[in-house]
XYZ file of C-alpha atoms in Angstrom:
376
model
C 82.147 14.050 78.843
C 79.827 12.608 81.515
C 77.829 9.411 81.034
C 74.634 11.497 81.114
C 75.932 13.705 78.267
C 76.905 10.675 76.187
C 73.484 9.101 76.736
C 71.736 12.385 75.865
C 73.754 12.783 72.653
C 72.954 9.187 71.683
C 69.221 9.729 72.265
C 69.246 12.937 70.213
C 70.493 10.954 67.201
C 67.791 8.257 67.311
C 64.841 8.384 64.881
C 62.066 5.827 65.402
C 60.015 6.057 62.207
C 57.521 4.125 60.121
C 56.745 4.125 56.396
C 52.943 4.361 56.053
C 50.812 4.392 52.902
C 48.091 2.781 50.800
C 48.916 -0.528 49.132
C 51.070 -0.121 45.988
C 52.260 3.379 46.906
C 55.812 1.999 46.949
C 56.557 1.743 50.694
C 58.689 -1.378 50.506
C 60.548 -0.203 47.377
C 61.301 3.066 49.193
C 62.545 1.153 52.260
C 64.717 -1.032 50.000
C 66.401 2.089 48.548
C 66.881 3.526 52.033
C 68.671 0.335 53.110
C 70.796 0.371 49.945
C 71.895 4.002 50.209
C 72.639 3.655 53.939
C 74.747 0.559 53.036
C 72.594 -1.706 55.184
C 72.266 -3.936 52.126
C 74.624 -4.115 49.141
C 72.305 -5.316 46.390
C 68.913 -3.913 45.500
C 65.933 -6.260 45.659
C 62.590 -5.554 43.996
C 59.046 -6.165 45.225
C 57.843 -7.339 41.789
C 60.671 -9.894 41.666
C 59.993 -11.152 45.191
C 63.499 -10.146 46.306
C 62.765 -7.127 48.552
C 64.534 -7.359 51.914
C 61.545 -6.359 54.042
C 59.049 -8.683 52.307
C 60.616 -11.899 53.574
C 57.496 -14.038 54.119
C 56.768 -16.467 51.222
C 53.222 -15.043 50.916
C 54.606 -11.507 50.594
C 57.132 -12.539 47.949
C 54.470 -14.389 45.972
C 51.863 -11.611 46.053
C 54.177 -8.587 46.007
C 52.492 -6.984 49.026
C 53.489 -6.367 52.640
C 51.425 -8.482 55.046
C 53.367 -8.154 58.278
C 55.204 -5.114 59.640
C 58.977 -5.600 59.506
C 61.722 -3.778 61.405
C 65.225 -2.687 60.522
C 67.906 -0.204 61.593
C 70.267 1.918 59.501
C 72.638 4.883 59.885
C 72.478 8.204 58.031
C 74.168 11.560 58.705
C 75.130 10.415 62.189
C 71.556 9.391 63.024
C 70.403 5.883 63.930
C 67.130 5.331 62.070
C 64.902 2.518 63.333
C 62.303 1.765 60.641
C 59.040 -0.158 60.642
C 57.793 -0.985 57.131
C 54.030 -1.334 57.587
C 51.391 -3.132 55.480
C 49.254 -1.029 53.150
C 46.312 -3.402 52.644
C 43.122 -2.579 54.573
C 43.000 -6.145 55.975
C 46.136 -5.462 58.021
C 45.133 -2.071 59.455
C 45.494 -3.250 63.063
C 49.141 -4.151 62.350
C 49.727 -0.546 61.237
C 47.965 0.888 64.298
C 50.087 -1.174 66.684
C 53.218 0.052 64.917
C 52.128 3.712 64.921
C 51.625 3.502 68.663
C 55.393 3.171 69.201
C 56.719 5.609 66.566
C 58.154 9.084 67.123
C 57.788 10.087 63.462
C 56.597 8.745 60.109
C 56.966 9.113 56.351
C 53.630 9.073 54.531
C 53.997 7.701 51.013
C 51.673 8.725 48.170
C 51.475 7.479 44.597
C 51.782 10.404 42.172
C 49.021 8.852 40.037
C 46.668 7.442 42.694
C 47.119 10.367 45.083
C 45.411 10.110 48.467
C 43.783 6.665 48.403
C 41.384 5.177 50.985
C 44.005 3.412 53.093
C 46.177 6.541 52.920
C 43.394 8.327 54.786
C 43.056 5.533 57.348
C 46.737 5.327 58.263
C 47.121 9.123 58.216
C 44.269 9.550 60.695
C 45.722 6.778 62.862
C 49.022 8.650 62.957
C 47.189 11.858 63.913
C 45.468 9.967 66.747
C 48.889 9.097 68.190
C 50.235 12.603 67.408
C 53.040 11.389 65.159
C 54.908 14.166 63.272
C 55.250 13.334 59.570
C 57.029 13.984 56.314
C 55.411 13.083 52.984
C 57.001 11.506 49.928
C 55.191 11.682 46.577
C 56.449 8.554 44.839
C 56.135 7.101 41.336
C 56.508 10.450 39.559
C 57.921 8.498 36.617
C 54.552 6.872 35.862
C 52.208 8.128 33.101
C 49.512 10.318 34.621
C 51.682 11.492 37.539
C 50.480 14.837 38.948
C 52.514 16.368 41.783
C 50.212 19.349 42.382
C 47.071 17.187 42.400
C 48.500 15.087 45.247
C 49.256 18.236 47.275
C 45.665 19.406 46.786
C 44.295 15.972 47.741
C 46.399 15.979 50.925
C 44.803 19.272 51.865
C 41.237 18.343 50.950
C 41.064 14.685 52.027
C 43.503 14.563 54.932
C 43.100 18.077 56.302
C 46.906 18.259 56.173
C 49.024 21.342 55.473
C 51.522 20.148 52.842
C 54.631 22.282 52.407
C 56.575 21.490 49.228
C 60.317 21.286 49.888
C 61.019 20.002 46.371
C 59.366 19.980 42.960
C 59.950 17.581 40.048
C 61.604 18.555 36.763
C 59.204 16.847 34.385
C 56.674 14.158 35.273
C 55.822 10.737 33.892
C 58.298 9.623 31.229
C 59.796 13.157 31.289
C 60.897 12.969 34.932
C 64.534 14.093 34.799
C 65.485 15.518 38.190
C 64.293 17.171 41.402
C 64.575 20.849 42.352
C 65.513 21.528 45.990
C 63.575 24.653 47.009
C 65.729 25.268 50.084
C 69.098 25.430 48.314
C 67.569 26.322 44.899
C 69.546 23.576 43.175
C 68.705 20.762 40.801
C 69.404 17.231 42.004
C 70.365 14.882 39.172
C 70.590 11.188 40.080
C 73.085 8.942 38.317
C 71.317 5.830 37.046
C 74.591 4.034 36.296
C 75.223 3.838 40.063
C 71.521 3.031 40.714
C 71.055 6.525 42.135
C 73.760 6.125 44.772
C 75.553 9.168 43.339
C 73.824 12.420 42.488
C 74.898 15.938 41.554
C 73.697 19.321 42.745
C 73.484 21.488 39.646
C 72.718 25.248 39.342
C 69.262 25.995 37.939
C 68.819 27.167 34.353
C 66.748 30.300 33.682
C 63.750 28.162 32.781
C 64.100 26.038 35.927
C 64.552 29.170 38.058
C 61.302 30.576 36.666
C 59.587 27.268 37.536
C 61.025 27.136 41.068
C 60.697 30.755 42.242
C 56.894 30.760 42.826
C 57.226 27.509 44.820
C 60.085 28.890 46.925
C 58.092 32.070 47.558
C 55.180 29.927 48.759
C 57.547 28.012 51.079
C 58.943 31.240 52.559
C 55.432 32.655 53.034
C 54.395 29.546 54.934
C 57.466 29.691 57.175
C 56.980 33.403 57.830
C 53.361 32.813 58.855
C 54.456 30.072 61.252
C 57.602 31.717 62.643
C 57.397 35.270 64.001
C 61.176 35.689 63.962
C 61.139 35.201 60.175
C 57.982 37.234 59.494
C 59.540 40.671 59.930
C 62.624 39.832 57.885
C 60.507 38.286 55.138
C 58.269 41.374 54.921
C 61.339 43.606 54.717
C 62.682 41.521 51.846
C 65.761 40.240 53.685
C 67.356 37.030 52.475
C 66.538 33.955 54.576
C 69.380 31.429 54.516
C 68.919 27.675 53.896
C 70.073 27.000 57.470
C 67.381 29.330 58.870
C 64.781 27.638 56.669
C 65.773 24.208 57.990
C 65.663 25.375 61.610
C 62.179 26.799 61.101
C 60.978 23.652 59.308
C 62.132 21.440 62.195
C 60.187 23.459 64.771
C 57.052 23.419 62.603
C 57.297 19.650 62.054
C 57.738 18.947 65.771
C 54.651 21.074 66.460
C 52.744 19.146 63.732
C 51.638 22.381 62.046
C 52.914 21.564 58.529
C 53.979 18.476 56.566
C 57.150 18.908 54.461
C 56.700 17.185 51.090
C 59.468 15.477 49.129
C 59.175 13.757 45.775
C 60.765 11.344 43.336
C 60.605 7.750 42.166
C 61.984 5.056 44.451
C 61.889 2.495 41.638
C 63.940 4.793 39.379
C 66.302 5.687 42.266
C 65.339 9.371 42.323
C 64.860 11.477 45.456
C 65.545 8.994 48.268
C 68.708 10.489 49.823
C 67.165 13.984 50.291
C 64.241 12.275 52.062
C 66.752 10.551 54.369
C 68.377 13.940 55.023
C 64.952 15.262 56.023
C 64.258 12.302 58.339
C 67.534 12.972 60.192
C 67.048 16.758 60.217
C 63.338 17.225 60.904
C 61.703 14.197 62.510
C 61.877 13.998 66.320
C 64.280 12.153 68.586
C 62.689 10.352 71.571
C 63.315 13.399 73.769
C 61.581 15.778 71.321
C 58.108 14.266 71.710
C 55.786 14.349 74.699
C 56.804 11.672 77.226
C 54.813 8.458 76.887
C 52.456 7.724 79.777
C 52.165 4.383 81.533
C 50.204 2.827 84.365
C 51.955 0.672 86.975
C 49.093 -1.872 86.969
C 46.432 -3.013 84.495
C 44.221 -4.818 87.031
C 40.587 -3.689 86.953
C 40.291 -4.369 90.688
C 42.926 -1.769 91.514
C 42.077 1.753 92.575
C 42.183 4.474 89.899
C 45.844 5.235 89.240
C 47.767 8.208 88.057
C 49.706 7.854 84.813
C 53.482 7.946 85.031
C 55.407 10.038 82.504
C 58.291 8.028 81.032
C 61.398 10.133 80.658
C 63.644 8.607 77.932
C 66.651 7.863 80.128
C 68.638 4.663 80.641
C 68.912 5.428 84.377
C 65.131 5.407 84.909
C 63.155 2.270 85.853
C 62.494 -0.050 82.906
C 59.385 0.719 80.841
C 58.667 -0.852 77.435
C 55.611 -1.526 75.288
C 55.103 -4.718 73.285
C 53.601 -3.908 69.872
C 53.825 -7.318 68.210
C 54.188 -10.982 69.194
C 55.074 -13.780 66.794
C 55.957 -17.460 67.095
C 59.264 -18.659 65.646
C 60.273 -22.315 65.813
C 57.927 -22.836 68.731
C 59.237 -19.879 70.754
C 57.549 -16.575 71.392
C 59.296 -13.542 69.900
C 58.228 -10.197 71.295
C 58.743 -6.872 69.473
C 58.991 -3.977 71.879
C 59.662 -0.269 72.101
C 61.863 0.724 75.011
C 60.729 4.007 76.578
C 62.959 4.150 79.665
C 65.579 2.165 81.532
C 67.825 -0.653 80.361
C 66.800 -4.155 79.306
C 69.332 -6.986 79.601
C 69.341 -10.531 78.252
C 68.577 -13.017 81.027
C 66.811 -10.440 83.187
C 63.304 -10.743 84.641
C 60.687 -8.062 83.962
C 57.165 -7.471 85.220
C 54.379 -7.915 82.643
C 51.742 -5.379 83.717
C 49.006 -6.756 81.437
C 49.407 -10.347 82.677
C 50.308 -9.341 86.224
C 53.340 -11.654 86.372
C 57.097 -11.776 85.960
C 58.608 -12.856 82.638
C 62.189 -13.798 81.817
C 63.933 -12.214 78.842
C 65.873 -15.107 77.340
C 67.660 -13.328 74.502
C 67.708 -9.878 72.901
C 68.003 -9.112 69.189
C 68.248 -6.105 66.919
C 66.234 -6.938 63.810
C 66.931 -6.468 60.122
C 63.808 -7.928 58.465
C 64.124 -11.676 59.201
C 67.779 -11.468 60.260
C 68.537 -11.214 63.979
C 71.640 -9.634 65.499
C 72.169 -10.796 69.096
C 72.759 -8.023 71.663
C 73.380 -8.095 75.426
C 71.402 -5.014 76.457
């Protein structure tokens, strides 16, 4: 296999995503479960106990809220998932916007009780501005007052989104027992003794089948309306396989025409792994989105310039965007998204904004506040 093929295969397996939501929708708890099930961490921390991995600042641990966006990387189903856990409080909106600027996809979190809250609208519209394809996760279905259908309606009315339910809950509030997968028409039962790490796919009972069939019919109708190749077969009553459904969903997500909706309770360890499956299957790789555009100079005195399209290739000239700068022990730490080329420790790069060369002292891959040193 050629080097170009290897590089292309590697790029196809990358997912650069963010978790975006209103404060207290459970973003950090969801991220904690993702890290646990992908074996990035081996013990679950909790936001309310101040032990969540991604809330590492003392102020975050004390208040139980995310103040600063934090980055991590994990592996799932052969995909490398780079995650930014963003703040949900309105005071830190600019931190979310900077993060959204460098994402290829996002998971929008919604509280099953609170529904679409004010900051949910803000971050959702920011993601639309940057044309970020999204999945949605309706969280906290174990809480009293949870209403799955009401959140779907609110997404339509308040966000102008087109939610497409891929799952439905079996029971809500204290009665939440499992999740029904509308693609495979199976019930997913999560084992609480293993903190949800293990779960079973169980055939539906007659009662559960009666509950799920109208939802599956709605899903197939939506796909048929969006995909001409499925329309004729759907109208003729032919069976559409789970694999065909997934292929159609991916194309619709990449085109930003629908938002697949998943559900569960991160705190109760229900529904997280199927969401991870969806991230790997449906959200875009760097090569699936429109190439980012860059300008070779930021000087106002320069003549009008034509934007360069950045092809995601390691053989292209280096192009990266800084989305956050912080000071650590008196040294500047720069968070960046690499769009093209290769960056090496010890190399010198041109800072377009400042109009000067800068030396890259060291390179790290981040896991919250832990840094793994890398050469390139």
